[in-house]
Amino acid sequence: MDSLSAVSEELAEIDGQIADIFRALSNGFQKLDKIKDVNRQSRQLEELTGKMRECKRLIKEFDREVKAMERRTNANTHRMLSEKKQSMVKELNSYVALKKRYQSNLESNKRVDLFDGPNEGFSEDNDMLASNMTNQQLMDKGYQMMDETDQAINRAKKVVQETVDVGTETAATLKAQTEQMSRIVNDLDSIHFSIQKASKLVKEIGRQVATDKCIMALLFLIVTGIIAIIIVKFVNPNNKEIRDIPGLAPPAMNRRLLWIPY
């Protein structure tokens, strides 16, 4: 942090924000291990995913700042900043992989078996019916059960195919929305970066205006002093304590005209 502060206060601030997010992610995943409820785990994962998105945005902003000041830094400083960014990306990727593992476990816990059903008493009822039926009736009953089984299998295949189709469409829609959201996030990051640059430019212009005002005030005081000295010099030309201003001729002495009669 201290080395980054020496290079740029903005980079140090971004690094501090990213470090806070990494600490929050570490504590969040430790808390996730202690949560047993599936719904609470899902909400916790969504919250951690939001923090990872914010961390990704800050890393992109860090990279833009590094590229912006590349010409103003030496090779060692630039290498240090690049290594810092790589370590941030590596740590974020480790949390992303951890999130995927938890997400996979969560989906496994939510999965249900669509073909399970009550089977108690089924064998006993079949034995009681078979004892009262002839061979032909047993064969007819067997064929009927086979037909019902085939129909059930066909229905299951249809349901599975419909589920696959819906899943494919949903995946395509989610992919398109994800790409759109990624573009929106990148645009927002660019806008945010432009606003920061504009704010810096406005501050620099404000400093220049303040400096110009100070210079104008100083010039005004100098001119006022010169005018005051000139006025005093003309009013009291015999005052020797007031020095003549360089470049300004001393006031002319009053000349008395003598009248000589002819």
PDB file of C-alpha atoms in Angstrom, residues 5-232:
ATOM      1  CA  SER A   5       0.815   5.612  -2.352  1.00  0.00           C
ATOM      2  CA  ALA A   6       4.215   6.838  -3.456  1.00  0.00           C
ATOM      3  CA  VAL A   7       3.282   6.159  -7.085  1.00  0.00           C
ATOM      4  CA  SER A   8      -0.366   7.293  -7.118  1.00  0.00           C
ATOM      5  CA  GLU A   9      -2.964   7.968  -4.454  1.00  0.00           C
ATOM      6  CA  GLU A  10      -5.733   6.728  -6.772  1.00  0.00           C
ATOM      7  CA  LEU A  11      -3.987   3.386  -7.278  1.00  0.00           C
ATOM      8  CA  ALA A  12      -3.536   3.058  -3.527  1.00  0.00           C
ATOM      9  CA  GLU A  13      -7.235   3.798  -2.966  1.00  0.00           C
ATOM     10  CA  ILE A  14      -8.317   1.211  -5.554  1.00  0.00           C
ATOM     11  CA  ASP A  15      -5.927  -1.346  -4.035  1.00  0.00           C
ATOM     12  CA  GLY A  16      -7.465  -0.735  -0.602  1.00  0.00           C
ATOM     13  CA  GLN A  17     -10.995  -1.258  -1.943  1.00  0.00           C
ATOM     14  CA  ILE A  18      -9.966  -4.516  -3.642  1.00  0.00           C
ATOM     15  CA  ALA A  19      -8.283  -5.741  -0.445  1.00  0.00           C
ATOM     16  CA  ASP A  20     -11.506  -5.044   1.495  1.00  0.00           C
ATOM     17  CA  ILE A  21     -13.522  -7.051  -1.036  1.00  0.00           C
ATOM     18  CA  PHE A  22     -11.078  -9.979  -0.844  1.00  0.00           C
ATOM     19  CA  ARG A  23     -11.434 -10.023   2.953  1.00  0.00           C
ATOM     20  CA  ALA A  24     -15.220  -9.955   2.608  1.00  0.00           C
ATOM     21  CA  LEU A  25     -15.093 -12.847   0.112  1.00  0.00           C
ATOM     22  CA  SER A  26     -12.888 -14.914   2.425  1.00  0.00           C
ATOM     23  CA  ASN A  27     -15.218 -14.367   5.375  1.00  0.00           C
ATOM     24  CA  GLY A  28     -18.277 -15.012   3.181  1.00  0.00           C
ATOM     25  CA  PHE A  29     -17.062 -18.400   1.959  1.00  0.00           C
ATOM     26  CA  GLN A  30     -16.111 -19.393   5.511  1.00  0.00           C
ATOM     27  CA  LYS A  31     -19.625 -18.463   6.593  1.00  0.00           C
ATOM     28  CA  LEU A  32     -21.054 -20.443   3.664  1.00  0.00           C
ATOM     29  CA  ASP A  33     -19.523 -23.659   5.042  1.00  0.00           C
ATOM     30  CA  LYS A  34     -21.562 -23.239   8.218  1.00  0.00           C
ATOM     31  CA  ILE A  35     -24.908 -22.655   6.453  1.00  0.00           C
ATOM     32  CA  LYS A  36     -27.027 -25.801   6.059  1.00  0.00           C
ATOM     33  CA  ASP A  37     -30.183 -24.321   4.518  1.00  0.00           C
ATOM     34  CA  VAL A  38     -30.137 -24.494   0.713  1.00  0.00           C
ATOM     35  CA  ASN A  39     -32.002 -21.215   0.213  1.00  0.00           C
ATOM     36  CA  ARG A  40     -29.691 -19.328   2.540  1.00  0.00           C
ATOM     37  CA  GLN A  41     -26.691 -20.809   0.736  1.00  0.00           C
ATOM     38  CA  SER A  42     -28.115 -19.605  -2.578  1.00  0.00           C
ATOM     39  CA  ARG A  43     -28.609 -16.071  -1.253  1.00  0.00           C
ATOM     40  CA  GLN A  44     -25.098 -16.037   0.208  1.00  0.00           C
ATOM     41  CA  LEU A  45     -23.644 -17.138  -3.142  1.00  0.00           C
ATOM     42  CA  GLU A  46     -25.523 -14.361  -4.942  1.00  0.00           C
ATOM     43  CA  GLU A  47     -24.111 -11.796  -2.522  1.00  0.00           C
ATOM     44  CA  LEU A  48     -20.567 -13.122  -2.996  1.00  0.00           C
ATOM     45  CA  THR A  49     -21.047 -13.083  -6.776  1.00  0.00           C
ATOM     46  CA  GLY A  50     -21.964  -9.398  -6.598  1.00  0.00           C
ATOM     47  CA  LYS A  51     -18.786  -8.667  -4.647  1.00  0.00           C
ATOM     48  CA  MET A  52     -16.732 -10.514  -7.263  1.00  0.00           C
ATOM     49  CA  ARG A  53     -18.303  -8.410 -10.035  1.00  0.00           C
ATOM     50  CA  GLU A  54     -17.389  -5.232  -8.133  1.00  0.00           C
ATOM     51  CA  CYS A  55     -13.840  -6.560  -7.649  1.00  0.00           C
ATOM     52  CA  LYS A  56     -13.537  -7.259 -11.382  1.00  0.00           C
ATOM     53  CA  ARG A  57     -14.640  -3.683 -12.139  1.00  0.00           C
ATOM     54  CA  LEU A  58     -12.046  -2.250  -9.741  1.00  0.00           C
ATOM     55  CA  ILE A  59      -9.261  -4.390 -11.260  1.00  0.00           C
ATOM     56  CA  LYS A  60     -10.167  -3.041 -14.716  1.00  0.00           C
ATOM     57  CA  GLU A  61     -10.045   0.501 -13.333  1.00  0.00           C
ATOM     58  CA  PHE A  62      -6.647  -0.267 -11.742  1.00  0.00           C
ATOM     59  CA  ASP A  63      -5.362  -1.522 -15.105  1.00  0.00           C
ATOM     60  CA  ARG A  64      -6.581   1.616 -16.903  1.00  0.00           C
ATOM     61  CA  GLU A  65      -4.844   3.845 -14.364  1.00  0.00           C
ATOM     62  CA  VAL A  66      -1.613   1.863 -14.811  1.00  0.00           C
ATOM     63  CA  LYS A  67      -1.790   2.234 -18.608  1.00  0.00           C
ATOM     64  CA  ALA A  68      -2.590   5.963 -18.299  1.00  0.00           C
ATOM     65  CA  MET A  69       0.519   6.649 -16.228  1.00  0.00           C
ATOM     66  CA  GLU A  70       2.799   4.214 -18.089  1.00  0.00           C
ATOM     67  CA  ARG A  71       4.810   7.014 -19.756  1.00  0.00           C
ATOM     68  CA  ARG A  72       5.344   8.793 -16.426  1.00  0.00           C
ATOM     69  CA  THR A  73       6.795   5.782 -14.572  1.00  0.00           C
ATOM     70  CA  ASN A  74      10.060   3.944 -14.926  1.00  0.00           C
ATOM     71  CA  ALA A  75      10.443   0.284 -15.877  1.00  0.00           C
ATOM     72  CA  ASN A  76      10.730  -1.019 -12.295  1.00  0.00           C
ATOM     73  CA  THR A  77       7.584   0.797 -11.155  1.00  0.00           C
ATOM     74  CA  HIS A  78       5.650  -0.401 -14.192  1.00  0.00           C
ATOM     75  CA  ARG A  79       6.769  -3.994 -13.561  1.00  0.00           C
ATOM     76  CA  MET A  80       5.711  -3.713  -9.912  1.00  0.00           C
ATOM     77  CA  LEU A  81       2.258  -2.427 -10.910  1.00  0.00           C
ATOM     78  CA  SER A  82       1.830  -5.205 -13.496  1.00  0.00           C
ATOM     79  CA  GLU A  83       2.750  -7.868 -10.932  1.00  0.00           C
ATOM     80  CA  LYS A  84       0.282  -6.303  -8.496  1.00  0.00           C
ATOM     81  CA  LYS A  85      -2.499  -6.504 -11.073  1.00  0.00           C
ATOM     82  CA  GLN A  86      -1.642 -10.135 -11.897  1.00  0.00           C
ATOM     83  CA  SER A  87      -1.813 -11.085  -8.214  1.00  0.00           C
ATOM     84  CA  MET A  88      -5.240  -9.425  -7.951  1.00  0.00           C
ATOM     85  CA  VAL A  89      -6.509 -11.333 -11.002  1.00  0.00           C
ATOM     86  CA  LYS A  90      -5.115 -14.621  -9.680  1.00  0.00           C
ATOM     87  CA  GLU A  91      -6.779 -14.174  -6.285  1.00  0.00           C
ATOM     88  CA  LEU A  92     -10.096 -13.216  -7.893  1.00  0.00           C
ATOM     89  CA  ASN A  93      -9.947 -16.310 -10.155  1.00  0.00           C
ATOM     90  CA  SER A  94      -9.431 -18.509  -7.085  1.00  0.00           C
ATOM     91  CA  TYR A  95     -12.634 -17.131  -5.553  1.00  0.00           C
ATOM     92  CA  VAL A  96     -14.476 -17.601  -8.870  1.00  0.00           C
ATOM     93  CA  ALA A  97     -13.420 -21.274  -8.959  1.00  0.00           C
ATOM     94  CA  LEU A  98     -14.520 -21.655  -5.339  1.00  0.00           C
ATOM     95  CA  LYS A  99     -17.880 -20.115  -6.176  1.00  0.00           C
ATOM     96  CA  LYS A 100     -18.366 -22.543  -9.082  1.00  0.00           C
ATOM     97  CA  ARG A 101     -17.644 -25.494  -6.806  1.00  0.00           C
ATOM     98  CA  TYR A 102     -20.185 -24.325  -4.233  1.00  0.00           C
ATOM     99  CA  GLN A 103     -22.696 -23.639  -7.018  1.00  0.00           C
ATOM    100  CA  SER A 104     -22.292 -27.174  -8.352  1.00  0.00           C
ATOM    101  CA  ASN A 105     -22.790 -28.667  -4.883  1.00  0.00           C
ATOM    102  CA  LEU A 106     -25.846 -26.486  -4.367  1.00  0.00           C
ATOM    103  CA  GLU A 107     -27.429 -27.659  -7.618  1.00  0.00           C
ATOM    104  CA  SER A 108     -26.751 -31.272  -6.662  1.00  0.00           C
ATOM    105  CA  ASN A 109     -28.569 -30.777  -3.366  1.00  0.00           C
ATOM    106  CA  LYS A 110     -31.558 -29.279  -5.160  1.00  0.00           C
ATOM    107  CA  ARG A 111     -31.813 -32.073  -7.725  1.00  0.00           C
ATOM    108  CA  VAL A 112     -34.831 -34.380  -7.317  1.00  0.00           C
ATOM    109  CA  ASP A 113     -35.607 -37.763  -8.791  1.00  0.00           C
ATOM    110  CA  LEU A 114     -38.608 -37.403 -11.108  1.00  0.00           C
ATOM    111  CA  PHE A 115     -39.211 -41.136 -11.354  1.00  0.00           C
ATOM    112  CA  ASP A 116     -39.419 -42.070  -7.665  1.00  0.00           C
ATOM    113  CA  GLY A 117     -42.803 -43.125  -6.349  1.00  0.00           C
ATOM    114  CA  PRO A 118     -44.507 -45.257  -3.672  1.00  0.00           C
ATOM    115  CA  ASN A 119     -44.010 -49.015  -4.205  1.00  0.00           C
ATOM    116  CA  GLU A 120     -45.195 -50.475  -0.899  1.00  0.00           C
ATOM    117  CA  GLY A 121     -47.771 -53.260  -1.200  1.00  0.00           C
ATOM    118  CA  PHE A 122     -47.353 -53.596  -4.946  1.00  0.00           C
ATOM    119  CA  SER A 123     -45.973 -57.171  -4.872  1.00  0.00           C
ATOM    120  CA  GLU A 124     -48.539 -58.311  -2.313  1.00  0.00           C
ATOM    121  CA  ASP A 125     -51.495 -56.987  -4.382  1.00  0.00           C
ATOM    122  CA  ASN A 126     -50.152 -58.687  -7.533  1.00  0.00           C
ATOM    123  CA  ASP A 127     -49.915 -62.038  -5.710  1.00  0.00           C
ATOM    124  CA  MET A 128     -53.521 -61.759  -4.521  1.00  0.00           C
ATOM    125  CA  LEU A 129     -54.788 -60.918  -8.019  1.00  0.00           C
ATOM    126  CA  ALA A 130     -52.732 -63.605  -9.796  1.00  0.00           C
ATOM    127  CA  SER A 131     -54.154 -66.362  -7.614  1.00  0.00           C
ATOM    128  CA  ASN A 132     -57.684 -65.609  -8.877  1.00  0.00           C
ATOM    129  CA  MET A 133     -56.856 -65.260 -12.626  1.00  0.00           C
ATOM    130  CA  THR A 134     -56.552 -67.764 -15.469  1.00  0.00           C
ATOM    131  CA  ASN A 135     -53.528 -68.068 -17.735  1.00  0.00           C
ATOM    132  CA  GLN A 136     -55.200 -66.036 -20.511  1.00  0.00           C
ATOM    133  CA  GLN A 137     -56.166 -63.328 -18.061  1.00  0.00           C
ATOM    134  CA  LEU A 138     -52.646 -63.281 -16.750  1.00  0.00           C
ATOM    135  CA  MET A 139     -51.265 -62.893 -20.273  1.00  0.00           C
ATOM    136  CA  ASP A 140     -53.759 -60.145 -21.081  1.00  0.00           C
ATOM    137  CA  LYS A 141     -52.895 -58.391 -17.861  1.00  0.00           C
ATOM    138  CA  GLY A 142     -49.209 -58.722 -18.673  1.00  0.00           C
ATOM    139  CA  TYR A 143     -49.703 -57.237 -22.136  1.00  0.00           C
ATOM    140  CA  GLN A 144     -51.740 -54.419 -20.645  1.00  0.00           C
ATOM    141  CA  MET A 145     -49.025 -53.623 -18.124  1.00  0.00           C
ATOM    142  CA  MET A 146     -46.412 -53.681 -20.909  1.00  0.00           C
ATOM    143  CA  ASP A 147     -48.502 -51.248 -22.950  1.00  0.00           C
ATOM    144  CA  GLU A 148     -48.888 -48.974 -19.945  1.00  0.00           C
ATOM    145  CA  THR A 149     -45.167 -49.193 -19.306  1.00  0.00           C
ATOM    146  CA  ASP A 150     -44.413 -48.297 -22.952  1.00  0.00           C
ATOM    147  CA  GLN A 151     -46.774 -45.342 -22.747  1.00  0.00           C
ATOM    148  CA  ALA A 152     -45.162 -44.195 -19.503  1.00  0.00           C
ATOM    149  CA  ILE A 153     -41.710 -44.470 -21.107  1.00  0.00           C
ATOM    150  CA  ASN A 154     -42.884 -42.471 -24.139  1.00  0.00           C
ATOM    151  CA  ARG A 155     -44.332 -39.810 -21.865  1.00  0.00           C
ATOM    152  CA  ALA A 156     -41.073 -39.692 -19.888  1.00  0.00           C
ATOM    153  CA  LYS A 157     -39.068 -39.343 -23.124  1.00  0.00           C
ATOM    154  CA  LYS A 158     -41.347 -36.512 -24.232  1.00  0.00           C
ATOM    155  CA  VAL A 159     -40.942 -34.743 -20.900  1.00  0.00           C
ATOM    156  CA  VAL A 160     -37.167 -35.181 -21.052  1.00  0.00           C
ATOM    157  CA  GLN A 161     -37.031 -33.829 -24.622  1.00  0.00           C
ATOM    158  CA  GLU A 162     -39.163 -30.834 -23.690  1.00  0.00           C
ATOM    159  CA  THR A 163     -36.937 -30.221 -20.688  1.00  0.00           C
ATOM    160  CA  VAL A 164     -33.823 -30.371 -22.871  1.00  0.00           C
ATOM    161  CA  ASP A 165     -35.370 -27.949 -25.387  1.00  0.00           C
ATOM    162  CA  VAL A 166     -36.385 -25.520 -22.663  1.00  0.00           C
ATOM    163  CA  GLY A 167     -32.926 -25.808 -21.096  1.00  0.00           C
ATOM    164  CA  THR A 168     -31.254 -25.115 -24.453  1.00  0.00           C
ATOM    165  CA  GLU A 169     -33.403 -22.051 -25.076  1.00  0.00           C
ATOM    166  CA  THR A 170     -32.829 -20.815 -21.532  1.00  0.00           C
ATOM    167  CA  ALA A 171     -29.072 -21.290 -21.854  1.00  0.00           C
ATOM    168  CA  ALA A 172     -29.020 -19.342 -25.133  1.00  0.00           C
ATOM    169  CA  THR A 173     -31.090 -16.541 -23.602  1.00  0.00           C
ATOM    170  CA  LEU A 174     -28.890 -16.393 -20.513  1.00  0.00           C
ATOM    171  CA  LYS A 175     -25.760 -16.297 -22.659  1.00  0.00           C
ATOM    172  CA  ALA A 176     -27.111 -13.399 -24.711  1.00  0.00           C
ATOM    173  CA  GLN A 177     -28.173 -11.532 -21.576  1.00  0.00           C
ATOM    174  CA  THR A 178     -24.802 -12.184 -19.943  1.00  0.00           C
ATOM    175  CA  GLU A 179     -22.968 -10.784 -22.962  1.00  0.00           C
ATOM    176  CA  GLN A 180     -25.265  -7.763 -22.973  1.00  0.00           C
ATOM    177  CA  MET A 181     -24.705  -7.180 -19.262  1.00  0.00           C
ATOM    178  CA  SER A 182     -20.943  -7.516 -19.766  1.00  0.00           C
ATOM    179  CA  ARG A 183     -21.051  -4.842 -22.480  1.00  0.00           C
ATOM    180  CA  ILE A 184     -23.147  -2.582 -20.249  1.00  0.00           C
ATOM    181  CA  VAL A 185     -20.695  -3.019 -17.364  1.00  0.00           C
ATOM    182  CA  ASN A 186     -17.741  -2.212 -19.631  1.00  0.00           C
ATOM    183  CA  ASP A 187     -19.539   0.904 -20.912  1.00  0.00           C
ATOM    184  CA  LEU A 188     -20.308   2.000 -17.359  1.00  0.00           C
ATOM    185  CA  ASP A 189     -16.676   1.483 -16.377  1.00  0.00           C
ATOM    186  CA  SER A 190     -15.552   3.634 -19.311  1.00  0.00           C
ATOM    187  CA  ILE A 191     -18.049   6.355 -18.396  1.00  0.00           C
ATOM    188  CA  HIS A 192     -16.908   6.277 -14.770  1.00  0.00           C
ATOM    189  CA  PHE A 193     -13.274   6.546 -15.845  1.00  0.00           C
ATOM    190  CA  SER A 194     -14.094   9.495 -18.157  1.00  0.00           C
ATOM    191  CA  ILE A 195     -15.945  11.275 -15.349  1.00  0.00           C
ATOM    192  CA  GLN A 196     -12.922  10.898 -13.074  1.00  0.00           C
ATOM    193  CA  LYS A 197     -10.620  12.332 -15.737  1.00  0.00           C
ATOM    194  CA  ALA A 198     -13.020  15.234 -16.312  1.00  0.00           C
ATOM    195  CA  SER A 199     -13.114  15.944 -12.572  1.00  0.00           C
ATOM    196  CA  LYS A 200      -9.300  16.085 -12.479  1.00  0.00           C
ATOM    197  CA  LEU A 201      -9.279  18.485 -15.447  1.00  0.00           C
ATOM    198  CA  VAL A 202     -11.845  20.748 -13.753  1.00  0.00           C
ATOM    199  CA  LYS A 203      -9.735  20.814 -10.571  1.00  0.00           C
ATOM    200  CA  GLU A 204      -6.607  21.738 -12.553  1.00  0.00           C
ATOM    201  CA  ILE A 205      -8.496  24.520 -14.347  1.00  0.00           C
ATOM    202  CA  GLY A 206      -9.733  25.780 -10.960  1.00  0.00           C
ATOM    203  CA  ARG A 207      -6.175  25.899  -9.645  1.00  0.00           C
ATOM    204  CA  GLN A 208      -5.017  27.830 -12.720  1.00  0.00           C
ATOM    205  CA  VAL A 209      -7.875  30.320 -12.345  1.00  0.00           C
ATOM    206  CA  ALA A 210      -7.010  30.835  -8.666  1.00  0.00           C
ATOM    207  CA  THR A 211      -3.347  31.393  -9.578  1.00  0.00           C
ATOM    208  CA  ASP A 212      -4.324  33.911 -12.278  1.00  0.00           C
ATOM    209  CA  LYS A 213      -6.511  35.772  -9.762  1.00  0.00           C
ATOM    210  CA  CYS A 214      -3.597  36.003  -7.320  1.00  0.00           C
ATOM    211  CA  ILE A 215      -1.321  37.371 -10.052  1.00  0.00           C
ATOM    212  CA  MET A 216      -3.941  39.938 -11.105  1.00  0.00           C
ATOM    213  CA  ALA A 217      -4.403  41.022  -7.485  1.00  0.00           C
ATOM    214  CA  LEU A 218      -0.627  41.439  -7.073  1.00  0.00           C
ATOM    215  CA  LEU A 219      -0.380  43.463 -10.295  1.00  0.00           C
ATOM    216  CA  PHE A 220      -3.292  45.615  -9.145  1.00  0.00           C
ATOM    217  CA  LEU A 221      -1.504  46.351  -5.861  1.00  0.00           C
ATOM    218  CA  ILE A 222       1.732  47.230  -7.702  1.00  0.00           C
ATOM    219  CA  VAL A 223      -0.049  49.549 -10.141  1.00  0.00           C
ATOM    220  CA  THR A 224      -1.988  51.129  -7.283  1.00  0.00           C
ATOM    221  CA  GLY A 225       1.266  51.737  -5.381  1.00  0.00           C
ATOM    222  CA  ILE A 226       2.911  53.284  -8.432  1.00  0.00           C
ATOM    223  CA  ILE A 227      -0.078  55.576  -9.010  1.00  0.00           C
ATOM    224  CA  ALA A 228      -0.032  56.582  -5.325  1.00  0.00           C
ATOM    225  CA  ILE A 229       3.697  57.414  -5.519  1.00  0.00           C
ATOM    226  CA  ILE A 230       3.138  59.485  -8.671  1.00  0.00           C
ATOM    227  CA  ILE A 231       0.308  61.418  -7.062  1.00  0.00           C
ATOM    228  CA  VAL A 232       2.360  62.125  -3.922  1.00  0.00           C
TER     229      VAL A 232
END
